[in-house]
mmCIF file of C-alpha atoms in Angstrom:
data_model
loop_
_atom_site.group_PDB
_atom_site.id
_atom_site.type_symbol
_atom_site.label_atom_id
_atom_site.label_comp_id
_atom_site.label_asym_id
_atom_site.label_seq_id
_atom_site.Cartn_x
_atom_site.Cartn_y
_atom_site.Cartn_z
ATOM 1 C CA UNK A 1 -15.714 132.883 262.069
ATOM 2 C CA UNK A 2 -14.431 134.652 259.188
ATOM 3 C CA UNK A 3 -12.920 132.526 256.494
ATOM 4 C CA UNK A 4 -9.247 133.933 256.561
ATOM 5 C CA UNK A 5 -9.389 133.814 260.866
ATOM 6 C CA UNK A 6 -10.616 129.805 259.918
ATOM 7 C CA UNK A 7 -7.766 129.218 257.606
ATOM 8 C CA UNK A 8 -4.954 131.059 259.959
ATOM 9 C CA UNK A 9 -6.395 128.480 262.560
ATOM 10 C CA UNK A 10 -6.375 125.702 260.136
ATOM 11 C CA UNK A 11 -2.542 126.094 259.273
ATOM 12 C CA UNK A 12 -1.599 128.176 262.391
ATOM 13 C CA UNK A 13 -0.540 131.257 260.626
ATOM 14 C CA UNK A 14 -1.693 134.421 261.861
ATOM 15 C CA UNK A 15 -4.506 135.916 260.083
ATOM 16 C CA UNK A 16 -3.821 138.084 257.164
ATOM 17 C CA UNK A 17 -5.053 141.853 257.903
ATOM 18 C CA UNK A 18 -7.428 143.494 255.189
ATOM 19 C CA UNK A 19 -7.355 147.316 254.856
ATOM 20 C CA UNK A 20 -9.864 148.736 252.838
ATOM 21 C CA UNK A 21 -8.628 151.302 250.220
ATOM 22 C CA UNK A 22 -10.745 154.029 249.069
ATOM 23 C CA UNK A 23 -10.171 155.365 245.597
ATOM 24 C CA UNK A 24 -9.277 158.748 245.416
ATOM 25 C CA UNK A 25 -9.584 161.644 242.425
ATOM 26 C CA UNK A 26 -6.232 161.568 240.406
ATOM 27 C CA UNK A 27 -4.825 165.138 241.372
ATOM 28 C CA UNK A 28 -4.248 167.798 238.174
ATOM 29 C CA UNK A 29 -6.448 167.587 234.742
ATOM 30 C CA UNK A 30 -9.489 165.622 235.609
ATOM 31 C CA UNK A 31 -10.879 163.671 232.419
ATOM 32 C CA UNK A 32 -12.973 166.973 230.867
ATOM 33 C CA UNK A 33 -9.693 168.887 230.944
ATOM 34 C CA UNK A 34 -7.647 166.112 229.383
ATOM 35 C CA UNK A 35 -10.093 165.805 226.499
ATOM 36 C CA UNK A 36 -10.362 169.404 226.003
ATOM 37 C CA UNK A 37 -6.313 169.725 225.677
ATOM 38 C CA UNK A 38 -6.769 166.463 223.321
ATOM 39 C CA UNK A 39 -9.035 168.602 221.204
ATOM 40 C CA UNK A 40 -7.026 171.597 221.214
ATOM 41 C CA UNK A 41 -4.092 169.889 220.457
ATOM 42 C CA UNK A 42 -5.605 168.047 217.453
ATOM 43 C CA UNK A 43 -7.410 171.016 216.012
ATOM 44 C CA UNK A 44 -4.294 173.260 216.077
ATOM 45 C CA UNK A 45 -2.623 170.698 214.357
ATOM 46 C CA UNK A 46 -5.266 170.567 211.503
ATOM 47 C CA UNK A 47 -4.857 174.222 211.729
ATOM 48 C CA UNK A 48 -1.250 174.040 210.274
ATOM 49 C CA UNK A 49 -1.538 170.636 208.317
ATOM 50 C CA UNK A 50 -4.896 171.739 206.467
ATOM 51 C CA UNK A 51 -2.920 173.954 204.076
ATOM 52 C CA UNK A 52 -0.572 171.560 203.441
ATOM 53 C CA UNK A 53 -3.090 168.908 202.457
ATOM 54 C CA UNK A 54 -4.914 171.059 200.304
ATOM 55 C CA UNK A 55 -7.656 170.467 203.097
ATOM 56 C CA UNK A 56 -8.651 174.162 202.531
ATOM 57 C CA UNK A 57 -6.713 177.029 201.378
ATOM 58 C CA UNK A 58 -6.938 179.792 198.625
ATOM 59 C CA UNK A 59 -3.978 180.100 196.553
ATOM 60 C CA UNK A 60 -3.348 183.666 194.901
ATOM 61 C CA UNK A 61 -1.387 182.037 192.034
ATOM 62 C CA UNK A 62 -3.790 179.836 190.958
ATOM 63 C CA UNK A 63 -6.695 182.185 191.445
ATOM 64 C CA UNK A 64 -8.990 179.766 193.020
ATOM 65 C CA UNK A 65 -9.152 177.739 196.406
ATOM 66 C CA UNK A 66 -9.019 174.571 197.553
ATOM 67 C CA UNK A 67 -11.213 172.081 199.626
ATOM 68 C CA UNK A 68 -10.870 168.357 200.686
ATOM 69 C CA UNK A 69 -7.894 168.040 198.389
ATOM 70 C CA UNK A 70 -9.791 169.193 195.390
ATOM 71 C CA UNK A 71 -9.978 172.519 192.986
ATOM 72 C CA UNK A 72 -12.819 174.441 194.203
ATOM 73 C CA UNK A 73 -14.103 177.247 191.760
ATOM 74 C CA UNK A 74 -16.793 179.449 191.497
ATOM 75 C CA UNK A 75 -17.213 178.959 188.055
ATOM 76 C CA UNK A 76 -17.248 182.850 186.884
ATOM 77 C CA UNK A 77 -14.249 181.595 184.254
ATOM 78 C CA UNK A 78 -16.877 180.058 181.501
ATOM 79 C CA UNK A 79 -18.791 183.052 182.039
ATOM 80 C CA UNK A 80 -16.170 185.489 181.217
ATOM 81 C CA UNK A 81 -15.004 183.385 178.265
ATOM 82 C CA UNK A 82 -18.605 183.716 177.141
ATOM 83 C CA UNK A 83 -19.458 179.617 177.680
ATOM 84 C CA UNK A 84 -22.032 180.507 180.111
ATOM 85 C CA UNK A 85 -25.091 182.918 180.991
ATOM 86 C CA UNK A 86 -25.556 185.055 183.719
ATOM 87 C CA UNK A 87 -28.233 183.587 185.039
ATOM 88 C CA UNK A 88 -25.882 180.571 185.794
ATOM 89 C CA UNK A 89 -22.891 182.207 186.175
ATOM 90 C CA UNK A 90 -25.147 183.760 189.755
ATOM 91 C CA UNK A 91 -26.485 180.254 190.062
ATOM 92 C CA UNK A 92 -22.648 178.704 190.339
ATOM 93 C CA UNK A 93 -21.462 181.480 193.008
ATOM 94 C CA UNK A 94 -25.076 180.553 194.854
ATOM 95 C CA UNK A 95 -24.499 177.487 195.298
ATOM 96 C CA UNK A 96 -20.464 176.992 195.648
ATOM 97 C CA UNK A 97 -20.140 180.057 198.012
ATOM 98 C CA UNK A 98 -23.021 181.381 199.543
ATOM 99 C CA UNK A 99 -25.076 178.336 200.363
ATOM 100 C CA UNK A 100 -21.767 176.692 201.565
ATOM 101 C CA UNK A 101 -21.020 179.640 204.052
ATOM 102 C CA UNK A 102 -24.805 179.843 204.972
ATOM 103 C CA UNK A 103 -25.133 175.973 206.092
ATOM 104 C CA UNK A 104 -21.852 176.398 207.997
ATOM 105 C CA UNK A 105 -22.935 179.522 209.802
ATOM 106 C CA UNK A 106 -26.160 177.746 210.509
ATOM 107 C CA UNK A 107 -24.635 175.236 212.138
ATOM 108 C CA UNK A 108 -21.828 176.624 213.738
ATOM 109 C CA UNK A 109 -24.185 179.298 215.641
ATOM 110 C CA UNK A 110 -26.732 176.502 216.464
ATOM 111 C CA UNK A 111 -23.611 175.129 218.372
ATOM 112 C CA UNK A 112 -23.212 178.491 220.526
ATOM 113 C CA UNK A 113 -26.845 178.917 221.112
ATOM 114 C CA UNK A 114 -27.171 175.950 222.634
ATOM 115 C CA UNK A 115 -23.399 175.157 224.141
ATOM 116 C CA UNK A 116 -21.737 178.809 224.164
ATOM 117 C CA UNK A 117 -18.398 179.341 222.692
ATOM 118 C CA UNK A 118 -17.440 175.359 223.079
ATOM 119 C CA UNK A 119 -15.004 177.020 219.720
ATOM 120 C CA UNK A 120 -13.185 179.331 221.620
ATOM 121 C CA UNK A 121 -12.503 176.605 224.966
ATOM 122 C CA UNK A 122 -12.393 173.827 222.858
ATOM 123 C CA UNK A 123 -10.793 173.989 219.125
ATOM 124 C CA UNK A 124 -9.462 177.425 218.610
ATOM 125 C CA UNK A 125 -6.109 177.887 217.948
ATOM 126 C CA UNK A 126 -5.641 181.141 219.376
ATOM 127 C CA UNK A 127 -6.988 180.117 222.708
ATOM 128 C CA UNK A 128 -4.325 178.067 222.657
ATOM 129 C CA UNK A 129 -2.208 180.048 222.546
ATOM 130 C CA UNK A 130 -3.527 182.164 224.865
ATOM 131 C CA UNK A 131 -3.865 179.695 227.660
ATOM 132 C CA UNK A 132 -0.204 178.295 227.529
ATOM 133 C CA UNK A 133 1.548 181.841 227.344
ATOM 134 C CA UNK A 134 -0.923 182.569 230.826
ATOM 135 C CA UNK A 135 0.177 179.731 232.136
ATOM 136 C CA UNK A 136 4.015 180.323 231.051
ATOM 137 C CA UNK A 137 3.079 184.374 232.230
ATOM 138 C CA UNK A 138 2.061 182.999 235.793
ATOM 139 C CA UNK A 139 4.611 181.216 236.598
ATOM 140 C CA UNK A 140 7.040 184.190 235.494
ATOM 141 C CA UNK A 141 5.616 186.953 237.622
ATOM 142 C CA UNK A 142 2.410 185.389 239.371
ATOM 143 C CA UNK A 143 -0.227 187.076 237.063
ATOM 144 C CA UNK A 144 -1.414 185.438 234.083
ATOM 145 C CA UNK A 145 -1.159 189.025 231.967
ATOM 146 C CA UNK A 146 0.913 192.044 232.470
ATOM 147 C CA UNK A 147 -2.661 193.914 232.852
ATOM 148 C CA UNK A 148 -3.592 192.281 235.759
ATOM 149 C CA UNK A 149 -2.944 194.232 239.074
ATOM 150 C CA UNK A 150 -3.028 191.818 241.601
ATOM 151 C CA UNK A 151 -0.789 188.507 241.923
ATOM 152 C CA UNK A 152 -3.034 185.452 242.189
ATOM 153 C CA UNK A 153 -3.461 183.280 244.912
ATOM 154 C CA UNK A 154 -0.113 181.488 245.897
ATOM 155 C CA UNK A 155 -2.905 178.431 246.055
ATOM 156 C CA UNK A 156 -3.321 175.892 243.277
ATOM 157 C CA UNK A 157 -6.741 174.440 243.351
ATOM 158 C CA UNK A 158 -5.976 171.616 245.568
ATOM 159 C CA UNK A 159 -4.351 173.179 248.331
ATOM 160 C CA UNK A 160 -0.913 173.435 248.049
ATOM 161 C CA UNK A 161 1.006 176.659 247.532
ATOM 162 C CA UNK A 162 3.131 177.672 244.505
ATOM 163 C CA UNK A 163 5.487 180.459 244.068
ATOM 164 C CA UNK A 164 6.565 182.506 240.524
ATOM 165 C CA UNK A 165 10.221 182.342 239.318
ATOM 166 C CA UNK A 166 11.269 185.017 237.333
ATOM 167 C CA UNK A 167 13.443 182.504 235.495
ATOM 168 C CA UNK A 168 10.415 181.773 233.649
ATOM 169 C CA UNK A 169 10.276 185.210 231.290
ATOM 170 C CA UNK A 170 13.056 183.421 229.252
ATOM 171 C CA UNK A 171 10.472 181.174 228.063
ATOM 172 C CA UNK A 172 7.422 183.365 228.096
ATOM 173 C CA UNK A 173 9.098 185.756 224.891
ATOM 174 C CA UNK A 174 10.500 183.121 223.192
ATOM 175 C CA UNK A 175 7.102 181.627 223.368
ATOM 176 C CA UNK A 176 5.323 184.293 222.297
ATOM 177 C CA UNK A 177 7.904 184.843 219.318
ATOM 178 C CA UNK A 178 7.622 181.622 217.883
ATOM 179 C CA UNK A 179 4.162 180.916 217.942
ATOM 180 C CA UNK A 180 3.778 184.149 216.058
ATOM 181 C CA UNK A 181 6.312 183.130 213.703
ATOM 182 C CA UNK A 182 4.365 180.187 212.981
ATOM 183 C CA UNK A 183 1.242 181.865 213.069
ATOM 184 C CA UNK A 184 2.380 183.902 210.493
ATOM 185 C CA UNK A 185 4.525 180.857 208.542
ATOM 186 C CA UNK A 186 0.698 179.223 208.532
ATOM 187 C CA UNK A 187 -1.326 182.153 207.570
ATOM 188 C CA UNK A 188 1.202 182.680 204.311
ATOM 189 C CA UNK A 189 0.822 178.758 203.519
ATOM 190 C CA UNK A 190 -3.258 179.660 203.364
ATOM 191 C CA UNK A 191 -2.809 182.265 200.748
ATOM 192 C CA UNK A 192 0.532 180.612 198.330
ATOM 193 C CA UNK A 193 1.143 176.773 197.812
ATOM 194 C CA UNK A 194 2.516 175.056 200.989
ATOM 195 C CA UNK A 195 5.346 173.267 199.258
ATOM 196 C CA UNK A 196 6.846 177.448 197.796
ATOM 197 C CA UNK A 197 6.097 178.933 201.728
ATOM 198 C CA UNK A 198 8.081 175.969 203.469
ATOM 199 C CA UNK A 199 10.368 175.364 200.912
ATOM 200 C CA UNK A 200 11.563 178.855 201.264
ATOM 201 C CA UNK A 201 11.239 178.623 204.849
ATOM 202 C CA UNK A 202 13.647 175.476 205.507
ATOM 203 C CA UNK A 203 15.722 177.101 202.565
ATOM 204 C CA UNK A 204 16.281 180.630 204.077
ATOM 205 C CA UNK A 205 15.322 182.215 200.870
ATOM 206 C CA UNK A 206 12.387 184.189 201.125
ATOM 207 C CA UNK A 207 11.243 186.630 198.270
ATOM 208 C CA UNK A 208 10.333 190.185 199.096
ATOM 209 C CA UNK A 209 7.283 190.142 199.635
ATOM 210 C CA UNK A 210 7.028 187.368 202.156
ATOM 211 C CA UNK A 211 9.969 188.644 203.921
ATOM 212 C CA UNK A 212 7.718 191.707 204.675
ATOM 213 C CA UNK A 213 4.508 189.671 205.050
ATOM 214 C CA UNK A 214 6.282 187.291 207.123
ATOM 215 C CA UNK A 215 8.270 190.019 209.415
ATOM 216 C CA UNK A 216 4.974 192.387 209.957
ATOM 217 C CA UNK A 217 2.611 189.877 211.098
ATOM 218 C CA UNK A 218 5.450 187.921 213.279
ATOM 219 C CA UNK A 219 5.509 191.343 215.309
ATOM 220 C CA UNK A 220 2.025 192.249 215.549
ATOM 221 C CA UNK A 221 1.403 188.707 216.679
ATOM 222 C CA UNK A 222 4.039 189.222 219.209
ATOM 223 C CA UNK A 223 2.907 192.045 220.374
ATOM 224 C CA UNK A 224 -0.968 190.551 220.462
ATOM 225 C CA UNK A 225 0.817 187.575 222.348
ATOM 226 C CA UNK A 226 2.581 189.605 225.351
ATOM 227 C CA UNK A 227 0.219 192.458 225.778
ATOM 228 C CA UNK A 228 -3.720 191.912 224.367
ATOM 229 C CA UNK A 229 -4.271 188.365 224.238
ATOM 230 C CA UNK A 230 -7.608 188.337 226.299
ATOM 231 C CA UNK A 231 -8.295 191.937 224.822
ATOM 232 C CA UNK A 232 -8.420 190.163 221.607
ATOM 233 C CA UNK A 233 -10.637 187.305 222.718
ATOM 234 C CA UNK A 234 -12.967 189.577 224.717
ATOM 235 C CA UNK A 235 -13.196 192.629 222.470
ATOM 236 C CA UNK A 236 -12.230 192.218 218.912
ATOM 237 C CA UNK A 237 -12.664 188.457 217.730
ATOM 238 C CA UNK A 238 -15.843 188.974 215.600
ATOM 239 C CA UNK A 239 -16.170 184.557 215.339
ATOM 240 C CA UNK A 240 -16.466 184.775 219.918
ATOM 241 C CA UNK A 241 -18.938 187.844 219.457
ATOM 242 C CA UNK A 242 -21.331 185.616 217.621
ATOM 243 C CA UNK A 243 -21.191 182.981 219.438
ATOM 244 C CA UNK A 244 -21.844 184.895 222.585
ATOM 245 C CA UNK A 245 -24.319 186.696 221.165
ATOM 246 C CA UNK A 246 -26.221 183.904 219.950
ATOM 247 C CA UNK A 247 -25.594 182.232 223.133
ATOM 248 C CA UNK A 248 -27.194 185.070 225.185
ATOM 249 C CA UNK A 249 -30.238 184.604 223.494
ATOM 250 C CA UNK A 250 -30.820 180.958 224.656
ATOM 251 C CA UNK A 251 -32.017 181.063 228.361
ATOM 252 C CA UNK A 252 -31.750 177.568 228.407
ATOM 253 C CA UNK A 253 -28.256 177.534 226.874
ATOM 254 C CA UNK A 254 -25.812 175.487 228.990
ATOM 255 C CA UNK A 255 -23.935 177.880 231.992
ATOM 256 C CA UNK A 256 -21.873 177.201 234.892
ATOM 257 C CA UNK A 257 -24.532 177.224 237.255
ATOM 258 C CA UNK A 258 -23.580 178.354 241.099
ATOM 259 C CA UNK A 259 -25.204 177.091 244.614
ATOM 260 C CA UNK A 260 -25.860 180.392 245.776
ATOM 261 C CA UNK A 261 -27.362 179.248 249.507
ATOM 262 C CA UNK A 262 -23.583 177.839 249.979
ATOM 263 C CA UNK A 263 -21.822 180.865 248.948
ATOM 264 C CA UNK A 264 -20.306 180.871 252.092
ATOM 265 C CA UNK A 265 -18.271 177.782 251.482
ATOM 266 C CA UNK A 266 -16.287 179.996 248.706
ATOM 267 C CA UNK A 267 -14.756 182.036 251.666
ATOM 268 C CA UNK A 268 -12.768 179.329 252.608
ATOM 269 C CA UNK A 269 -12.121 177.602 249.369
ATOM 270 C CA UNK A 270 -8.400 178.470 249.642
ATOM 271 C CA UNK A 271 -6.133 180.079 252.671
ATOM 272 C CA UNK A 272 -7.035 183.770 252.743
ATOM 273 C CA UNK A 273 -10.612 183.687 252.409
ATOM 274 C CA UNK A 274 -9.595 183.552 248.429
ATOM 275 C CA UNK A 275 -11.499 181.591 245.902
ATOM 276 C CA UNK A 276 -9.792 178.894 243.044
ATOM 277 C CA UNK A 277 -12.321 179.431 240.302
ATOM 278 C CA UNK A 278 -11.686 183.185 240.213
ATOM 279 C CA UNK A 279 -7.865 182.352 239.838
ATOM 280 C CA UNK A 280 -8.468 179.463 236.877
ATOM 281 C CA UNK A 281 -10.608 181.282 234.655
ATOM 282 C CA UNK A 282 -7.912 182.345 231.478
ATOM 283 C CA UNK A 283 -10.676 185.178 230.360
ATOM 284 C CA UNK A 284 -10.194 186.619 234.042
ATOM 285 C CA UNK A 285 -13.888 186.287 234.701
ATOM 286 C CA UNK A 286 -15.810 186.013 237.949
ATOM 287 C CA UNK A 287 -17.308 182.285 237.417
ATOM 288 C CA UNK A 288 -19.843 183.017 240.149
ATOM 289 C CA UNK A 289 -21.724 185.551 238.410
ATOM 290 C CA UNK A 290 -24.974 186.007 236.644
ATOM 291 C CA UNK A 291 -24.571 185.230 232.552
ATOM 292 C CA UNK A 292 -24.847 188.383 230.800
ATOM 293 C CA UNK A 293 -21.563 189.235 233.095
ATOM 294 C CA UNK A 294 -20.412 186.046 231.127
ATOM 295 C CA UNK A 295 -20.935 187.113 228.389
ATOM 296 C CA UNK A 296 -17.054 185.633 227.396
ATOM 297 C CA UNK A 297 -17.220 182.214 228.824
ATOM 298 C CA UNK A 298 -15.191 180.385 226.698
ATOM 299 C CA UNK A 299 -16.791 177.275 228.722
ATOM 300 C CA UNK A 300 -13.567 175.710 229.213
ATOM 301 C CA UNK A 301 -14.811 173.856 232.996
ATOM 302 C CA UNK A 302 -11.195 174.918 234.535
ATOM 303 C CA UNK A 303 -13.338 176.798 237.117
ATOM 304 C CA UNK A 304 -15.706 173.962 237.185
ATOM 305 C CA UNK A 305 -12.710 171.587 237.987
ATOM 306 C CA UNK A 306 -10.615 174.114 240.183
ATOM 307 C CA UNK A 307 -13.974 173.926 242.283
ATOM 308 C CA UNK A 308 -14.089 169.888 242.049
ATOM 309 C CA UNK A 309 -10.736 170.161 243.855
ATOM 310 C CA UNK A 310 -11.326 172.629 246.674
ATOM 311 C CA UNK A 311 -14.212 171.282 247.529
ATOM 312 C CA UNK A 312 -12.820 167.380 247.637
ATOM 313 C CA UNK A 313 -13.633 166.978 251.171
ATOM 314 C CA UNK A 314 -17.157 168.532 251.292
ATOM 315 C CA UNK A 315 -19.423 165.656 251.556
ATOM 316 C CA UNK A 316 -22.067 168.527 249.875
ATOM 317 C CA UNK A 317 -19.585 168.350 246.869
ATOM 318 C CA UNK A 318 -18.825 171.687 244.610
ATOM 319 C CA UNK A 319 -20.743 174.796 244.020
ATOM 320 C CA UNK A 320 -20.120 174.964 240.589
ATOM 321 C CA UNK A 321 -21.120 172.591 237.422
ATOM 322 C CA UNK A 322 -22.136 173.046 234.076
ATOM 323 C CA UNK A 323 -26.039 173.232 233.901
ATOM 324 C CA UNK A 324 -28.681 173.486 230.932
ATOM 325 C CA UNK A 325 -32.292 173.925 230.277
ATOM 326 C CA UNK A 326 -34.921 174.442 233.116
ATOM 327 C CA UNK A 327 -31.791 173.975 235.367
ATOM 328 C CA UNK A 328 -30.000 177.001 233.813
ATOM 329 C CA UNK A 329 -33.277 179.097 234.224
ATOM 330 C CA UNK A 330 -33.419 178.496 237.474
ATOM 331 C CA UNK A 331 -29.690 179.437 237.779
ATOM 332 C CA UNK A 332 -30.421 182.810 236.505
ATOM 333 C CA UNK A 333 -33.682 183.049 238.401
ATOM 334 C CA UNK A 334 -31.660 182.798 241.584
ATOM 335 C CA UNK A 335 -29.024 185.510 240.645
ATOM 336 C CA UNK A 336 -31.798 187.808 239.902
ATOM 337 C CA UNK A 337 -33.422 187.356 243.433
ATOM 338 C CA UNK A 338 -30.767 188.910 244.884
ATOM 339 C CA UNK A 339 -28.254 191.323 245.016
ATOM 340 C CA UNK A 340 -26.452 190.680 241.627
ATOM 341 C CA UNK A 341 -22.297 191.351 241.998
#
């Protein structure tokens, strides 16, 4: 007899009923996603606080820059005042600029060749940016960028439908406008000292020059905001060509990898035979696709977690997942055995 069904007998109380409970996936940002916006959100704050700090910056007034809270110099000044030869005068710009910038290269494309552009998905500021004015975008109008022609999927990831509200372009300019401002209000702090560029800012008393600086690249980034942010990303950002580039060149580089022989599961991943991963992705790439025609992936996992979701109650589990090595090879291998998209 079980022991509660003895004890109800013992006392005469009924017997107390036991229902299991199975634990269930928390809905929205699984833990990947939460740690990437934890990343984000502390690297774009370094981004505006490094300045500040005298973390690294080059001030035009001073004529030199600084790094880690110290002066850093390239020590031409004793050889212009004669204290020094040339010989060491090229032996101090070596060593304080080039070998710096060569070791940091080094390691920051080692980091794409093996990972991708974990920069762009993970710390960069402007992708940032550009994933909360899509998200602000989508739920304005439905598309996450005025160049999109189609509306996405009235399907979040999970299941359940959401509809735009045009209520929402009051907040996707004023968005737009301020993170330029401060893009701009940041960028000027890199190039003067912090405590001139803020004190002028919270004092409304701006010289000339910054008044032009300051109202030039507040529009541009505006513009760049509302109408070319993925352009940008995909087209023009010379720091995501390298990585991609160096990233393509590693067949065993981490990818999403895809389950082609269950392909057919993606035709009912959402209501109208539409897909969730094809809807996440903020570059507006196809996640199912062979790498070269990822040659953007900012490997951010959204599509990898959009897929998590819609496929919750397949006991075969997603299609999609991040892959690497002999497993990535094999990825490719399989796109290139059939007919590629």
């Amino acid at each position: 007899m079980p022991p509660d069904s003895a004890n109800a007998a013992a006392t005469g109380k009924p017997a107390r009923r036991v229902i299991p409970i199975a634990t269930a996936k928390p809905a929205g940002h699984n833990r990947t996603q939460k740690k990437r916006i934890a990343f984000q959100t502390a690297f774009f704050t370094l981004f505006i606080l490094a300045p500040v700090f005298d973390l690294f910056r080059y001030d035009l007034n001073a004529g030199h820059a600084w790094l880690l809270g110290m002066e850093w110099r390239l020590g031409l000044d004793d050889f212009i005042a004669g204290r020094i030869g040339a010989l060491e005068a090229g032996s101090n710009v070596m060593f304080r600029l080039f070998a710096p910038i060569l070791v940091g290269a080094g390691a920051f494309l080692w980091v794409s060749w093996k990972w991708g552009r974990l920069y762009c998905g993970w710390l960069c500021p402007h992708f940032s940016v550009v994933e909360t004015i899509n998200k602000l975008m989508q739920k304005a109008s439905g598309k996450p960028s005025v160049w999109v022609k189609e509306p996405l999927p009235p399907w979040k990831a999970d299941g359940t439908p959401w509809r735009p509200d045009a209520r929402w372009w009051a907040v996707v300019v004023p968005a737009a406008v301020f993170f330029a401002f401060l893009w701009a209000i940041v960028f000027l702090s890199y190039l003067l000292p912090p405590a001139e560029v803020y004190g002028n800012l919270f004092g409304g008393e701006f010289t000339r020059n910054q008044t032009i600086f300051l109202s030039a690249a507040t529009t541009a980034l505006t513009m760049e905001f509302l109408f070319a942010r993925h352009l940008f990303c995909r087209y023009a950002c010379a720091v995501g060509l390298f990585q991609s580039l160096a990233w393509m060149g590693n067949r065993n580089a981490m990818v999403v990898g895809f389950q082609r022989k269950r392909a057919a599961d993606c035709a009912t991943c959402l209501p109208d035979r539409q897909s969730a991963c094809d809807a996440v992705c903020p570059m507006r790439l196809t996640p199912r696709n062979i790498k070269r025609l990822m040659f953007t992936c900012t490997q951010c996992a959204q599509c990898v977690e959009a897929c998590e979701q819609s496929q919750r109650d397949n006991p075969q589990g997603p299609l999609l997942q991040w892959v690497s090595a002999e497993a990535a090879r094999q990825n490719e291998a399989g796109f290139r055995s059939g007919k590629e998209r």
